[in-house]
Amino acid sequence: MPTGEYVLVVIDYYSRFMELEIMTKITAFETIKRLNRIFRTWGPPRTITLDNAKQFVSTEFEEFCKNNGVHLNHTSPYWPQANGEVERQNRSLLKRMRISHALYDDWKAELHQYLQLYNNTPHSVTGVSPNELLQNRKVRTKLPHVDDLETIPPSTDFRDRDLERKTLGKEREDAKQLERNKEYKGAVYKSLAEEVPGEGVEVRALTAEPTRNVKNIDEVTEAQELVTALRQQYEEHK
């Protein structure tokens, strides 16, 4: 590239989906890092067809592919047609980047825009976009679509199951929280009863079941007011 950078082009032969990685170094280590990023999203493929560049024939790269269960297919030297899909995309990418660099001086932004348009445009061979063929669903783009008129996504078995699981999980957590609140209140009542001892003082109101003098203490502030009242009662009985 004019800026001294490189572009790693990765294409799925089934869907024609393309991934691009802009690199400043093309060592085996840097290439493995970028492929790991792609594999983290889509998973490792069964085979990879690539040329005989030094980073692809290194022991480090071969060990990486072996650990991920990927079989390497190296093309014949000086015969780029063996990896024709990538070579065709390389020509289109180079043409696009030369134009964008000459007109806008920001070929990286144009490259990302080109990638988005390519992956979401129906392919001339498959008849559907690479994104749709790879993910088995239509990806929303800037272009208006009839599905955008629906405000609520259509119900599916997976969505219904997800909603059911979330509802059950919320009910379980609410029940646990209610039990924790009851235990906390009981502990507060017990501690208050121990804090205000004395003869002739009504401490039965500080048990888990309030008596007629105390009704439904739900907040700590009410318990604190009760402590104050009991202390005053205790002082009066001294």
PDB file of C-alpha atoms in Angstrom:
ATOM      1  CA  MET A   1       0.000   0.000   0.000  1.00  0.00           C
ATOM      2  CA  PRO A   2       1.150   3.618  -0.425  1.00  0.00           C
ATOM      3  CA  THR A   3       1.408   3.951   3.356  1.00  0.00           C
ATOM      4  CA  GLY A   4       3.560   0.822   3.688  1.00  0.00           C
ATOM      5  CA  GLU A   5       0.773  -1.289   5.161  1.00  0.00           C
ATOM      6  CA  TYR A   6      -0.571  -4.648   4.053  1.00  0.00           C
ATOM      7  CA  VAL A   7      -4.065  -6.112   3.740  1.00  0.00           C
ATOM      8  CA  LEU A   8      -4.800  -9.704   4.704  1.00  0.00           C
ATOM      9  CA  VAL A   9      -7.720 -10.995   2.607  1.00  0.00           C
ATOM     10  CA  VAL A  10      -9.707 -13.969   3.932  1.00  0.00           C
ATOM     11  CA  ILE A  11     -12.646 -15.338   1.895  1.00  0.00           C
ATOM     12  CA  ASP A  12     -15.088 -18.107   2.721  1.00  0.00           C
ATOM     13  CA  TYR A  13     -15.365 -20.186  -0.451  1.00  0.00           C
ATOM     14  CA  TYR A  14     -18.901 -21.373   0.365  1.00  0.00           C
ATOM     15  CA  SER A  15     -20.599 -18.027   0.980  1.00  0.00           C
ATOM     16  CA  ARG A  16     -17.998 -15.661  -0.585  1.00  0.00           C
ATOM     17  CA  PHE A  17     -17.984 -13.769   2.731  1.00  0.00           C
ATOM     18  CA  MET A  18     -14.841 -11.652   3.029  1.00  0.00           C
ATOM     19  CA  GLU A  19     -12.799 -10.457   5.993  1.00  0.00           C
ATOM     20  CA  LEU A  20     -10.021  -7.852   5.743  1.00  0.00           C
ATOM     21  CA  GLU A  21      -7.230  -7.136   8.192  1.00  0.00           C
ATOM     22  CA  ILE A  22      -4.923  -4.136   7.787  1.00  0.00           C
ATOM     23  CA  MET A  23      -1.419  -5.043   8.980  1.00  0.00           C
ATOM     24  CA  THR A  24       1.835  -3.192   9.430  1.00  0.00           C
ATOM     25  CA  LYS A  25       3.827  -6.446   9.634  1.00  0.00           C
ATOM     26  CA  ILE A  26       3.247  -9.678   7.746  1.00  0.00           C
ATOM     27  CA  THR A  27       5.139 -12.013  10.045  1.00  0.00           C
ATOM     28  CA  ALA A  28       3.732 -15.386  11.025  1.00  0.00           C
ATOM     29  CA  PHE A  29       3.076 -14.102  14.551  1.00  0.00           C
ATOM     30  CA  GLU A  30       1.022 -11.114  13.349  1.00  0.00           C
ATOM     31  CA  THR A  31      -0.844 -13.258  10.825  1.00  0.00           C
ATOM     32  CA  ILE A  32      -1.785 -15.754  13.545  1.00  0.00           C
ATOM     33  CA  LYS A  33      -3.086 -12.915  15.727  1.00  0.00           C
ATOM     34  CA  ARG A  34      -5.375 -11.683  12.949  1.00  0.00           C
ATOM     35  CA  LEU A  35      -6.598 -15.172  12.082  1.00  0.00           C
ATOM     36  CA  ASN A  36      -7.310 -15.819  15.757  1.00  0.00           C
ATOM     37  CA  ARG A  37      -9.523 -12.729  15.762  1.00  0.00           C
ATOM     38  CA  ILE A  38     -11.470 -14.075  12.782  1.00  0.00           C
ATOM     39  CA  PHE A  39     -11.676 -17.619  14.165  1.00  0.00           C
ATOM     40  CA  ARG A  40     -13.011 -16.230  17.446  1.00  0.00           C
ATOM     41  CA  THR A  41     -16.063 -14.969  15.556  1.00  0.00           C
ATOM     42  CA  TRP A  42     -16.649 -17.662  12.929  1.00  0.00           C
ATOM     43  CA  GLY A  43     -14.673 -20.632  14.206  1.00  0.00           C
ATOM     44  CA  PRO A  44     -11.714 -22.291  12.446  1.00  0.00           C
ATOM     45  CA  PRO A  45     -12.342 -23.703   8.963  1.00  0.00           C
ATOM     46  CA  ARG A  46     -11.551 -27.229   7.885  1.00  0.00           C
ATOM     47  CA  THR A  47      -9.104 -26.148   5.185  1.00  0.00           C
ATOM     48  CA  ILE A  48      -7.257 -23.002   4.147  1.00  0.00           C
ATOM     49  CA  THR A  49      -6.025 -22.432   0.598  1.00  0.00           C
ATOM     50  CA  LEU A  50      -3.141 -19.977   0.482  1.00  0.00           C
ATOM     51  CA  ASP A  51      -0.045 -19.058  -1.448  1.00  0.00           C
ATOM     52  CA  ASN A  52       3.566 -19.817  -0.551  1.00  0.00           C
ATOM     53  CA  ALA A  53       4.437 -16.577   1.230  1.00  0.00           C
ATOM     54  CA  LYS A  54       7.044 -17.040   3.926  1.00  0.00           C
ATOM     55  CA  GLN A  55       4.616 -16.410   6.800  1.00  0.00           C
ATOM     56  CA  PHE A  56       2.334 -19.180   5.495  1.00  0.00           C
ATOM     57  CA  VAL A  57       5.032 -21.829   5.172  1.00  0.00           C
ATOM     58  CA  SER A  58       6.659 -21.180   8.540  1.00  0.00           C
ATOM     59  CA  THR A  59       6.734 -23.826  11.267  1.00  0.00           C
ATOM     60  CA  GLU A  60       4.886 -21.497  13.635  1.00  0.00           C
ATOM     61  CA  PHE A  61       1.978 -21.084  11.223  1.00  0.00           C
ATOM     62  CA  GLU A  62       1.785 -24.800  10.468  1.00  0.00           C
ATOM     63  CA  GLU A  63       1.716 -25.572  14.186  1.00  0.00           C
ATOM     64  CA  PHE A  64      -1.077 -23.038  14.697  1.00  0.00           C
ATOM     65  CA  CYS A  65      -3.206 -24.645  11.985  1.00  0.00           C
ATOM     66  CA  LYS A  66      -2.483 -28.119  13.311  1.00  0.00           C
ATOM     67  CA  ASN A  67      -3.613 -27.144  16.819  1.00  0.00           C
ATOM     68  CA  ASN A  68      -6.877 -25.773  15.369  1.00  0.00           C
ATOM     69  CA  GLY A  69      -7.509 -28.793  13.160  1.00  0.00           C
ATOM     70  CA  VAL A  70      -7.041 -26.821   9.936  1.00  0.00           C
ATOM     71  CA  HIS A  71      -5.633 -28.515   6.839  1.00  0.00           C
ATOM     72  CA  LEU A  72      -3.358 -26.343   4.681  1.00  0.00           C
ATOM     73  CA  ASN A  73      -3.594 -26.329   0.889  1.00  0.00           C
ATOM     74  CA  HIS A  74      -0.691 -24.442  -0.643  1.00  0.00           C
ATOM     75  CA  THR A  75      -1.096 -23.334  -4.259  1.00  0.00           C
ATOM     76  CA  SER A  76       1.517 -24.093  -6.889  1.00  0.00           C
ATOM     77  CA  PRO A  77       4.255 -21.456  -7.127  1.00  0.00           C
ATOM     78  CA  TYR A  78       3.745 -18.772  -9.807  1.00  0.00           C
ATOM     79  CA  TRP A  79       0.208 -19.962 -10.501  1.00  0.00           C
ATOM     80  CA  PRO A  80      -2.185 -17.550  -8.758  1.00  0.00           C
ATOM     81  CA  GLN A  81      -5.184 -18.961 -10.643  1.00  0.00           C
ATOM     82  CA  ALA A  82      -5.207 -21.854  -8.175  1.00  0.00           C
ATOM     83  CA  ASN A  83      -6.604 -19.403  -5.600  1.00  0.00           C
ATOM     84  CA  GLY A  84      -8.789 -17.582  -8.096  1.00  0.00           C
ATOM     85  CA  GLU A  85     -11.477 -16.267  -5.725  1.00  0.00           C
ATOM     86  CA  VAL A  86      -8.925 -14.399  -3.615  1.00  0.00           C
ATOM     87  CA  GLU A  87      -7.015 -13.147  -6.640  1.00  0.00           C
ATOM     88  CA  ARG A  88     -10.189 -11.680  -8.176  1.00  0.00           C
ATOM     89  CA  GLN A  89     -10.971  -9.898  -4.934  1.00  0.00           C
ATOM     90  CA  ASN A  90      -7.410  -8.630  -4.705  1.00  0.00           C
ATOM     91  CA  ARG A  91      -7.757  -6.938  -8.099  1.00  0.00           C
ATOM     92  CA  SER A  92     -11.044  -5.306  -7.067  1.00  0.00           C
ATOM     93  CA  LEU A  93      -9.582  -4.171  -3.745  1.00  0.00           C
ATOM     94  CA  LEU A  94      -6.467  -2.681  -5.304  1.00  0.00           C
ATOM     95  CA  LYS A  95      -8.542  -0.775  -7.844  1.00  0.00           C
ATOM     96  CA  ARG A  96     -10.843   0.568  -5.134  1.00  0.00           C
ATOM     97  CA  MET A  97      -7.972   1.607  -2.871  1.00  0.00           C
ATOM     98  CA  ARG A  98      -6.068   3.395  -5.636  1.00  0.00           C
ATOM     99  CA  ILE A  99      -9.140   5.455  -6.496  1.00  0.00           C
ATOM    100  CA  SER A 100      -9.942   6.275  -2.871  1.00  0.00           C
ATOM    101  CA  HIS A 101      -6.320   7.180  -2.112  1.00  0.00           C
ATOM    102  CA  ALA A 102      -6.219   9.526  -5.116  1.00  0.00           C
ATOM    103  CA  LEU A 103      -9.581  11.187  -4.433  1.00  0.00           C
ATOM    104  CA  TYR A 104     -10.119  11.100  -0.672  1.00  0.00           C
ATOM    105  CA  ASP A 105      -6.722  10.242   0.796  1.00  0.00           C
ATOM    106  CA  ASP A 106      -8.461   7.872   3.235  1.00  0.00           C
ATOM    107  CA  TRP A 107      -8.317   4.445   1.680  1.00  0.00           C
ATOM    108  CA  LYS A 108      -8.963   2.690   4.997  1.00  0.00           C
ATOM    109  CA  ALA A 109     -12.420   4.222   5.408  1.00  0.00           C
ATOM    110  CA  GLU A 110     -13.248   3.409   1.791  1.00  0.00           C
ATOM    111  CA  LEU A 111     -11.995  -0.124   2.309  1.00  0.00           C
ATOM    112  CA  HIS A 112     -14.343  -0.692   5.250  1.00  0.00           C
ATOM    113  CA  GLN A 113     -17.242   0.769   3.277  1.00  0.00           C
ATOM    114  CA  TYR A 114     -16.447  -1.488   0.330  1.00  0.00           C
ATOM    115  CA  LEU A 115     -16.338  -4.520   2.622  1.00  0.00           C
ATOM    116  CA  GLN A 116     -19.737  -3.689   4.089  1.00  0.00           C
ATOM    117  CA  LEU A 117     -21.295  -3.211   0.662  1.00  0.00           C
ATOM    118  CA  TYR A 118     -19.740  -6.389  -0.724  1.00  0.00           C
ATOM    119  CA  ASN A 119     -20.840  -8.655   2.139  1.00  0.00           C
ATOM    120  CA  ASN A 120     -24.427  -7.344   2.008  1.00  0.00           C
ATOM    121  CA  THR A 121     -24.916  -7.338  -1.778  1.00  0.00           C
ATOM    122  CA  PRO A 122     -26.360 -10.419  -3.544  1.00  0.00           C
ATOM    123  CA  HIS A 123     -23.563 -12.357  -5.234  1.00  0.00           C
ATOM    124  CA  SER A 124     -23.795 -13.013  -8.962  1.00  0.00           C
ATOM    125  CA  VAL A 125     -23.161 -16.741  -8.463  1.00  0.00           C
ATOM    126  CA  THR A 126     -25.127 -17.618  -5.319  1.00  0.00           C
ATOM    127  CA  GLY A 127     -27.942 -15.094  -5.787  1.00  0.00           C
ATOM    128  CA  VAL A 128     -27.857 -14.031  -2.127  1.00  0.00           C
ATOM    129  CA  SER A 129     -25.500 -11.845  -0.122  1.00  0.00           C
ATOM    130  CA  PRO A 130     -22.457 -13.453   1.522  1.00  0.00           C
ATOM    131  CA  ASN A 131     -23.726 -12.307   4.921  1.00  0.00           C
ATOM    132  CA  GLU A 132     -27.100 -13.979   4.458  1.00  0.00           C
ATOM    133  CA  LEU A 133     -25.593 -17.201   3.146  1.00  0.00           C
ATOM    134  CA  LEU A 134     -23.050 -17.418   5.959  1.00  0.00           C
ATOM    135  CA  GLN A 135     -25.342 -16.466   8.858  1.00  0.00           C
ATOM    136  CA  ASN A 136     -28.597 -17.848   7.444  1.00  0.00           C
ATOM    137  CA  ARG A 137     -30.367 -14.553   8.119  1.00  0.00           C
ATOM    138  CA  LYS A 138     -30.746 -11.134   6.537  1.00  0.00           C
ATOM    139  CA  VAL A 139     -28.543  -8.467   8.065  1.00  0.00           C
ATOM    140  CA  ARG A 140     -29.967  -4.948   8.361  1.00  0.00           C
ATOM    141  CA  THR A 141     -28.303  -2.303   6.210  1.00  0.00           C
ATOM    142  CA  LYS A 142     -28.932   1.329   5.315  1.00  0.00           C
ATOM    143  CA  LEU A 143     -31.183   0.257   2.468  1.00  0.00           C
ATOM    144  CA  PRO A 144     -34.890   0.281   3.453  1.00  0.00           C
ATOM    145  CA  HIS A 145     -36.575  -3.113   3.714  1.00  0.00           C
ATOM    146  CA  VAL A 146     -40.144  -4.216   4.270  1.00  0.00           C
ATOM    147  CA  ASP A 147     -39.105  -6.030   7.447  1.00  0.00           C
ATOM    148  CA  ASP A 148     -38.155  -2.663   8.971  1.00  0.00           C
ATOM    149  CA  LEU A 149     -41.847  -1.745   9.105  1.00  0.00           C
ATOM    150  CA  GLU A 150     -42.357  -4.261  11.892  1.00  0.00           C
ATOM    151  CA  THR A 151     -41.599  -2.770  15.279  1.00  0.00           C
ATOM    152  CA  ILE A 152     -41.614  -6.126  17.085  1.00  0.00           C
ATOM    153  CA  PRO A 153     -39.410  -8.971  15.786  1.00  0.00           C
ATOM    154  CA  PRO A 154     -41.372 -12.082  14.759  1.00  0.00           C
ATOM    155  CA  SER A 155     -41.787 -14.669  17.484  1.00  0.00           C
ATOM    156  CA  THR A 156     -39.704 -17.816  17.201  1.00  0.00           C
ATOM    157  CA  ASP A 157     -39.224 -20.915  19.314  1.00  0.00           C
ATOM    158  CA  PHE A 158     -35.802 -19.657  20.390  1.00  0.00           C
ATOM    159  CA  ARG A 159     -37.132 -16.212  21.365  1.00  0.00           C
ATOM    160  CA  ASP A 160     -40.084 -17.743  23.259  1.00  0.00           C
ATOM    161  CA  ARG A 161     -37.763 -20.114  25.097  1.00  0.00           C
ATOM    162  CA  ASP A 162     -35.424 -17.248  25.962  1.00  0.00           C
ATOM    163  CA  LEU A 163     -38.330 -15.180  27.333  1.00  0.00           C
ATOM    164  CA  GLU A 164     -39.627 -18.132  29.364  1.00  0.00           C
ATOM    165  CA  ARG A 165     -36.191 -18.768  30.872  1.00  0.00           C
ATOM    166  CA  LYS A 166     -35.737 -15.106  31.753  1.00  0.00           C
ATOM    167  CA  THR A 167     -39.167 -14.985  33.429  1.00  0.00           C
ATOM    168  CA  LEU A 168     -38.469 -18.098  35.507  1.00  0.00           C
ATOM    169  CA  GLY A 169     -35.052 -16.739  36.465  1.00  0.00           C
ATOM    170  CA  LYS A 170     -36.599 -13.441  37.594  1.00  0.00           C
ATOM    171  CA  GLU A 171     -39.189 -15.265  39.705  1.00  0.00           C
ATOM    172  CA  ARG A 172     -36.481 -17.367  41.397  1.00  0.00           C
ATOM    173  CA  GLU A 173     -34.353 -14.302  42.125  1.00  0.00           C
ATOM    174  CA  ASP A 174     -37.371 -12.428  43.533  1.00  0.00           C
ATOM    175  CA  ALA A 175     -38.137 -15.351  45.848  1.00  0.00           C
ATOM    176  CA  LYS A 176     -34.514 -15.486  47.028  1.00  0.00           C
ATOM    177  CA  GLN A 177     -34.496 -11.735  47.623  1.00  0.00           C
ATOM    178  CA  LEU A 178     -37.707 -12.001  49.670  1.00  0.00           C
ATOM    179  CA  GLU A 179     -36.160 -14.709  51.859  1.00  0.00           C
ATOM    180  CA  ARG A 180     -33.020 -12.634  52.348  1.00  0.00           C
ATOM    181  CA  ASN A 181     -35.149  -9.645  53.384  1.00  0.00           C
ATOM    182  CA  LYS A 182     -37.002 -11.763  55.939  1.00  0.00           C
ATOM    183  CA  GLU A 183     -33.730 -13.081  57.391  1.00  0.00           C
ATOM    184  CA  TYR A 184     -32.321  -9.553  57.517  1.00  0.00           C
ATOM    185  CA  LYS A 185     -35.375  -8.179  59.324  1.00  0.00           C
ATOM    186  CA  GLY A 186     -35.284 -11.035  61.816  1.00  0.00           C
ATOM    187  CA  ALA A 187     -31.614 -10.321  62.497  1.00  0.00           C
ATOM    188  CA  VAL A 188     -32.350  -6.604  62.956  1.00  0.00           C
ATOM    189  CA  TYR A 189     -35.163  -7.321  65.437  1.00  0.00           C
ATOM    190  CA  LYS A 190     -32.956  -9.692  67.385  1.00  0.00           C
ATOM    191  CA  SER A 191     -30.086  -7.210  67.596  1.00  0.00           C
ATOM    192  CA  LEU A 192     -32.437  -4.454  68.741  1.00  0.00           C
ATOM    193  CA  ALA A 193     -33.910  -6.703  71.448  1.00  0.00           C
ATOM    194  CA  GLU A 194     -30.416  -7.412  72.758  1.00  0.00           C
ATOM    195  CA  GLU A 195     -29.524  -3.714  72.628  1.00  0.00           C
ATOM    196  CA  VAL A 196     -32.441  -2.519  74.826  1.00  0.00           C
ATOM    197  CA  PRO A 197     -32.688  -4.847  77.860  1.00  0.00           C
ATOM    198  CA  GLY A 198     -34.506  -3.913  81.074  1.00  0.00           C
ATOM    199  CA  GLU A 199     -37.179  -4.967  83.522  1.00  0.00           C
ATOM    200  CA  GLY A 200     -40.757  -4.220  82.602  1.00  0.00           C
ATOM    201  CA  VAL A 201     -39.843  -3.308  79.022  1.00  0.00           C
ATOM    202  CA  GLU A 202     -41.875  -4.806  76.168  1.00  0.00           C
ATOM    203  CA  VAL A 203     -39.286  -6.493  73.943  1.00  0.00           C
ATOM    204  CA  ARG A 204     -41.697  -8.991  72.402  1.00  0.00           C
ATOM    205  CA  ALA A 205     -42.357  -6.422  69.688  1.00  0.00           C
ATOM    206  CA  LEU A 206     -38.813  -7.003  68.409  1.00  0.00           C
ATOM    207  CA  THR A 207     -39.385 -10.612  67.426  1.00  0.00           C
ATOM    208  CA  ALA A 208     -40.105 -11.802  63.902  1.00  0.00           C
ATOM    209  CA  GLU A 209     -43.841 -11.299  64.511  1.00  0.00           C
ATOM    210  CA  PRO A 210     -44.583  -7.750  65.765  1.00  0.00           C
ATOM    211  CA  THR A 211     -47.185  -7.392  68.529  1.00  0.00           C
ATOM    212  CA  ARG A 212     -50.056  -4.906  68.651  1.00  0.00           C
ATOM    213  CA  ASN A 213     -47.660  -2.069  69.523  1.00  0.00           C
ATOM    214  CA  VAL A 214     -45.535  -2.542  66.367  1.00  0.00           C
ATOM    215  CA  LYS A 215     -47.092  -2.975  62.934  1.00  0.00           C
ATOM    216  CA  ASN A 216     -45.169  -4.179  59.861  1.00  0.00           C
ATOM    217  CA  ILE A 217     -41.687  -2.733  60.291  1.00  0.00           C
ATOM    218  CA  ASP A 218     -40.441  -2.815  56.720  1.00  0.00           C
ATOM    219  CA  GLU A 219     -37.662  -0.277  56.781  1.00  0.00           C
ATOM    220  CA  VAL A 220     -34.578   0.152  58.915  1.00  0.00           C
ATOM    221  CA  THR A 221     -35.607   3.744  59.657  1.00  0.00           C
ATOM    222  CA  GLU A 222     -38.762   2.500  61.357  1.00  0.00           C
ATOM    223  CA  ALA A 223     -36.689   0.085  63.403  1.00  0.00           C
ATOM    224  CA  GLN A 224     -34.439   2.947  64.458  1.00  0.00           C
ATOM    225  CA  GLU A 225     -37.471   4.960  65.560  1.00  0.00           C
ATOM    226  CA  LEU A 226     -38.582   1.948  67.580  1.00  0.00           C
ATOM    227  CA  VAL A 227     -35.209   1.781  69.308  1.00  0.00           C
ATOM    228  CA  THR A 228     -35.526   5.424  70.279  1.00  0.00           C
ATOM    229  CA  ALA A 229     -38.987   4.859  71.729  1.00  0.00           C
ATOM    230  CA  LEU A 230     -37.836   1.799  73.680  1.00  0.00           C
ATOM    231  CA  ARG A 231     -34.861   3.696  75.066  1.00  0.00           C
ATOM    232  CA  GLN A 232     -37.159   6.438  76.295  1.00  0.00           C
ATOM    233  CA  GLN A 233     -39.418   3.812  77.864  1.00  0.00           C
ATOM    234  CA  TYR A 234     -36.386   2.220  79.488  1.00  0.00           C
ATOM    235  CA  GLU A 235     -35.259   5.555  80.948  1.00  0.00           C
ATOM    236  CA  GLU A 236     -38.711   6.159  82.385  1.00  0.00           C
ATOM    237  CA  HIS A 237     -38.691   2.758  84.178  1.00  0.00           C
ATOM    238  CA  LYS A 238     -35.326   3.294  85.808  1.00  0.00           C
TER     239      LYS A 238
END
